[in-house]
XYZ file of N, CA and C in Angstrom:
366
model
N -5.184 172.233 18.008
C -4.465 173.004 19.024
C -5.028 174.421 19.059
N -5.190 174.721 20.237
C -5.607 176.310 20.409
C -5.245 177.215 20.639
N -4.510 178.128 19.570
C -3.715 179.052 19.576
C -4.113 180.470 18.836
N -2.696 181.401 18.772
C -2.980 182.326 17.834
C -2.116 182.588 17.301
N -1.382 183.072 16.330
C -0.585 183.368 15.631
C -0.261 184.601 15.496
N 1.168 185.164 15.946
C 1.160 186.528 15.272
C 2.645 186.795 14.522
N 2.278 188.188 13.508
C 3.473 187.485 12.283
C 3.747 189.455 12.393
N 4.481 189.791 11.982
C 4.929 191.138 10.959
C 6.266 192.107 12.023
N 6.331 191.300 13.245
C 7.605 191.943 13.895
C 8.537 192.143 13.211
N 9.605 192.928 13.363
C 10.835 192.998 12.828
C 11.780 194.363 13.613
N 12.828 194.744 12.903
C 13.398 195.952 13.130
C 13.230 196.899 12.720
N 13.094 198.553 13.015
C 12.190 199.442 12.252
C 13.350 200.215 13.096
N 13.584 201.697 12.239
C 14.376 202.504 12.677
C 13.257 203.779 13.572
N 13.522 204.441 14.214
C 12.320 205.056 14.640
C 11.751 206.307 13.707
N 10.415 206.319 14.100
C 9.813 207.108 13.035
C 9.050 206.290 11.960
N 9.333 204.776 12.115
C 9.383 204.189 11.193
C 7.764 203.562 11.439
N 7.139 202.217 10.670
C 6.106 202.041 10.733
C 6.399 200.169 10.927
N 5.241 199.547 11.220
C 5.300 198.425 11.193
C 3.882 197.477 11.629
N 3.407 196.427 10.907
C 2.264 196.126 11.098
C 1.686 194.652 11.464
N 1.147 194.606 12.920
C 1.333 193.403 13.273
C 0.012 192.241 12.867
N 0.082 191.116 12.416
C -0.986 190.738 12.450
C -1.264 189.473 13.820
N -2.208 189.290 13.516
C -2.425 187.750 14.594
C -3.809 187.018 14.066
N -3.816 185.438 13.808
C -4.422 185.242 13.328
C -4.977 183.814 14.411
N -6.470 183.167 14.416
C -6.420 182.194 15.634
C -6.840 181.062 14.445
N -6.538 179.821 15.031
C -6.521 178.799 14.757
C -7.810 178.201 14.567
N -8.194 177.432 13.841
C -9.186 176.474 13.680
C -9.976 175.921 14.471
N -9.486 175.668 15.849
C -9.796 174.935 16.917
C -10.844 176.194 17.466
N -10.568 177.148 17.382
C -11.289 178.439 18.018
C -12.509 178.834 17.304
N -13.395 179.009 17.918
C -14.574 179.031 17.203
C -15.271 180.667 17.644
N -15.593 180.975 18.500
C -15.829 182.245 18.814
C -15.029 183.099 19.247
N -14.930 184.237 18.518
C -13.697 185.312 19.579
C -14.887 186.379 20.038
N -14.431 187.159 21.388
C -15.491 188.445 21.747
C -13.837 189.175 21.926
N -13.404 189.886 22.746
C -12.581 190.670 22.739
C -11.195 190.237 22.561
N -10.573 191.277 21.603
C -9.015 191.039 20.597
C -7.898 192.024 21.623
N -7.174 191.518 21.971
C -6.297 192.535 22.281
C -4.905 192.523 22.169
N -4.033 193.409 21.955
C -2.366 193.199 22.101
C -1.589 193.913 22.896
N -0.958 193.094 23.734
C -0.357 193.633 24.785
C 1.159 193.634 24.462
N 2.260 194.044 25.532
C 3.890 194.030 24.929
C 4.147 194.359 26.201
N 5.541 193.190 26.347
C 6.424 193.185 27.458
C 7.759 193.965 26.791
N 8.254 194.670 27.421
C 9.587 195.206 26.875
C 10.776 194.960 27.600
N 12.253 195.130 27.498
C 13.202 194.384 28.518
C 12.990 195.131 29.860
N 12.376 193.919 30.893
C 12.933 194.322 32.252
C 11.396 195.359 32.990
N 10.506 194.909 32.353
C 9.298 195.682 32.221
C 7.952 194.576 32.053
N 7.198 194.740 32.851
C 5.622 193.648 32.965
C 4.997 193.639 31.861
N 3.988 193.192 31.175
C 4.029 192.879 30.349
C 2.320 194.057 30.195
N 2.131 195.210 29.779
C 0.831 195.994 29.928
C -0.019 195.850 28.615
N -1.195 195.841 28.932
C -2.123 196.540 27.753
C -1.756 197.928 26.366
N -1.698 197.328 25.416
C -1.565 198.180 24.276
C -2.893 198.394 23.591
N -3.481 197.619 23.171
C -4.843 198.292 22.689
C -5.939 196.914 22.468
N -7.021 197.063 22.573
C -7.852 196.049 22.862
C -9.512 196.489 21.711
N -9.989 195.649 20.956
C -11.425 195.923 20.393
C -12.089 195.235 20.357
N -13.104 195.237 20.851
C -14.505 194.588 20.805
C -15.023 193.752 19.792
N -16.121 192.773 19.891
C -16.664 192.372 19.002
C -17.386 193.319 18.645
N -17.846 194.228 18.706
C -18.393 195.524 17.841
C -17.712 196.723 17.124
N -16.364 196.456 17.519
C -15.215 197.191 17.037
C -15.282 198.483 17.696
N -15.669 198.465 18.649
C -15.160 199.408 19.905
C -13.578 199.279 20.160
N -12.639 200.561 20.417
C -11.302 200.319 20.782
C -11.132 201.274 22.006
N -10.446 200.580 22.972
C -9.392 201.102 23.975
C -7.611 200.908 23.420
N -6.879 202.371 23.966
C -5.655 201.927 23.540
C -5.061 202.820 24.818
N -3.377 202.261 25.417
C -2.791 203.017 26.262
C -2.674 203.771 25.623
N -2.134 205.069 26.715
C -1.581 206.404 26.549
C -0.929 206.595 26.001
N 0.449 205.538 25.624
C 1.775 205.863 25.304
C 1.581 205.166 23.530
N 0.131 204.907 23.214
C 0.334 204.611 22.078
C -0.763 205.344 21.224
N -1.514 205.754 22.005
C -3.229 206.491 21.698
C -2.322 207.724 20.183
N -3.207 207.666 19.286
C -2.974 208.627 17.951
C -1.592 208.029 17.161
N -0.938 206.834 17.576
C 0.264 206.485 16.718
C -0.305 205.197 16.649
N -1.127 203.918 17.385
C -1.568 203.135 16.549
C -2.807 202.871 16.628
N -2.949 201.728 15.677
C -4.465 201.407 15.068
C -4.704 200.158 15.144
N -6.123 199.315 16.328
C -6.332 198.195 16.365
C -7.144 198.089 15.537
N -7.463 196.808 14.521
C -8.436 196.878 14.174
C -8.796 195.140 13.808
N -9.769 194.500 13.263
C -9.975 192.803 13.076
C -10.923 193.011 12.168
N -10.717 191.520 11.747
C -11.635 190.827 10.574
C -12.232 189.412 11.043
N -13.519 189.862 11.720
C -13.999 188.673 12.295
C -14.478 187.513 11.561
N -14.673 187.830 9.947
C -14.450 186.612 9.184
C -13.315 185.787 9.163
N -11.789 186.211 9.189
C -10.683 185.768 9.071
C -10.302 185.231 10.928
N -11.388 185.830 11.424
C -10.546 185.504 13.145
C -9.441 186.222 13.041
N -8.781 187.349 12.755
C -7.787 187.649 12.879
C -7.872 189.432 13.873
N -6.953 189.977 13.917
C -6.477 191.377 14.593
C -5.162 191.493 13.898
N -5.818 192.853 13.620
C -4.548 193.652 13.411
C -3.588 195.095 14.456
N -2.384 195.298 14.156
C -1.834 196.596 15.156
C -1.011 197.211 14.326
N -1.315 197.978 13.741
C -1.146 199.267 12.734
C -0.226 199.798 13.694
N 1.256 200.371 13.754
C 2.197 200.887 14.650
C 2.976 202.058 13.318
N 2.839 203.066 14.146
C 3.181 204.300 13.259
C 3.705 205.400 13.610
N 5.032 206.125 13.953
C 5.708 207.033 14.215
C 6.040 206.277 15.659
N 7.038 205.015 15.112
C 7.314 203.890 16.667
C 8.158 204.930 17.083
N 9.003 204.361 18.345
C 9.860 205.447 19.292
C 10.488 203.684 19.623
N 11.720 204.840 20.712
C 12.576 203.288 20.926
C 12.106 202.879 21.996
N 11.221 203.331 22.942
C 10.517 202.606 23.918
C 9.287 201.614 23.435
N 9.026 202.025 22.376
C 8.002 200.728 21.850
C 8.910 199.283 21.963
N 9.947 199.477 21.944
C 10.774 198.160 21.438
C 9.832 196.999 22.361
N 9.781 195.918 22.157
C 9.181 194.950 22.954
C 8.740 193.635 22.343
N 8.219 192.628 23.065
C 7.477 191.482 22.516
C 6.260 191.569 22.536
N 5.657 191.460 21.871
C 3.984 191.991 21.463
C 3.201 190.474 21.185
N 2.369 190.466 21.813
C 1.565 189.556 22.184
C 0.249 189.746 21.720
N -0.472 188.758 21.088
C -1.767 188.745 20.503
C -2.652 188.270 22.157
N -4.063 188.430 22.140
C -4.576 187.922 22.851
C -6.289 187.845 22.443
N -6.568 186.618 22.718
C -8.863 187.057 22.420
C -8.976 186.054 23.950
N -10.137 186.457 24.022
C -10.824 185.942 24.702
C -12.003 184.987 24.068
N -11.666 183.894 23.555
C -12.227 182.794 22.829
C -12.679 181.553 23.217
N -13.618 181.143 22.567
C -14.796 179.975 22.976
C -13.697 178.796 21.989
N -13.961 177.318 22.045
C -12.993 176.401 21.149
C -13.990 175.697 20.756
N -13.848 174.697 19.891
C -14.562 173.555 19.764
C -14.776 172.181 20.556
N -13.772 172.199 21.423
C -14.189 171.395 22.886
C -14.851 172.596 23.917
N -14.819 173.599 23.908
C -16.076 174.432 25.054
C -16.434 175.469 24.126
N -17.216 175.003 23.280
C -18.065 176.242 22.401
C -18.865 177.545 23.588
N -19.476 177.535 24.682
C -19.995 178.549 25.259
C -19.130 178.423 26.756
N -18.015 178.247 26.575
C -17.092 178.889 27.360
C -16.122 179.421 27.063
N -15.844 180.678 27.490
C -14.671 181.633 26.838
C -13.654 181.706 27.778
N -12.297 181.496 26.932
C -11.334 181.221 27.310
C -10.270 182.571 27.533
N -9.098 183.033 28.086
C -8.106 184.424 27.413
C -7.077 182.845 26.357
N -6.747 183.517 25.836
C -5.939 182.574 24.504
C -4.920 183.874 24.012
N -3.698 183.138 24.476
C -2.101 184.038 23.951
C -1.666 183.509 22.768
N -1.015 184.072 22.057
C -0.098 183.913 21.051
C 1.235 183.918 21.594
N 2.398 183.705 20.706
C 3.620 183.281 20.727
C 4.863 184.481 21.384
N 4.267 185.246 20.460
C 4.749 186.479 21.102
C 5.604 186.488 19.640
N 5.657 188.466 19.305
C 6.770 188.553 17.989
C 7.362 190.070 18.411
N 8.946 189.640 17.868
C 9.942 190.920 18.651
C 9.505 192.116 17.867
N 9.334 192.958 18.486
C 9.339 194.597 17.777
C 10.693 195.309 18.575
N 11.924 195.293 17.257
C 13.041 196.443 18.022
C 13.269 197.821 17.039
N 13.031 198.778 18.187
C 13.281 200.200 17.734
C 14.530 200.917 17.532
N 15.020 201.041 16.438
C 16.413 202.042 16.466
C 16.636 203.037 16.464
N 17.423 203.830 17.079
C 17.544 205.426 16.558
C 18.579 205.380 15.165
């Protein structure tokens, strides 16, 4: 099955820190670009920060200097380092690559994860 996994959501009071991982499945054989996006209540679902297979990073505005994308292309995985959250971070945070499988090795696919809650408290 061709998926991704992402794990480390929870509740964080604000100010607080929290660290997401996402990891892809077996079936996936090449990743080129990692990214994590977040829908929040009542709100589309936007770009949070995205890195390259060269570990180039883009990140929105509303998160640029508080977090940190980063991956381990041995493990297939991405990480989202979240640090001095606010209560508008609150949201469902979504893994995403753009990945090749073992039924289309040189075709690249976008490939979502499950989605994991991030809620912010004051």
């Amino acid at each position: 099955q061709v998926q991704l996994v992402e794990s480390g959501g929870g509740s964080v009071q604000a100010g607080g820190s929290l660290r997401l991982s996402c990891t892809a499945s077996k079936s996936i054989v090449n990743i080129n670009t990692m990214a994590w996006y977040r829908q929040g209540p009542a709100k589309q679902r936007e770009l949070v920060a995205q890195i390259s297979l060269g570990g180039s990073t883009h990140y929105s505005e509303s998160v640029r200097g508080r977090f940190s994308i980063s991956r381990d292309n041995a493990k297939k995985s991405s990480y989202l380092q979240m640090n001095n959250l606010k209560l508008e971070d609150t949201a469902v945070y979504y893994c995403n690559a753009e990945a090749s499988t073992i039924a289309h090795v040189s075709s690249y696919m976008s490939v979502w994860g499950q989605g994991t809650l991030v809620t912010v408290s004051s």
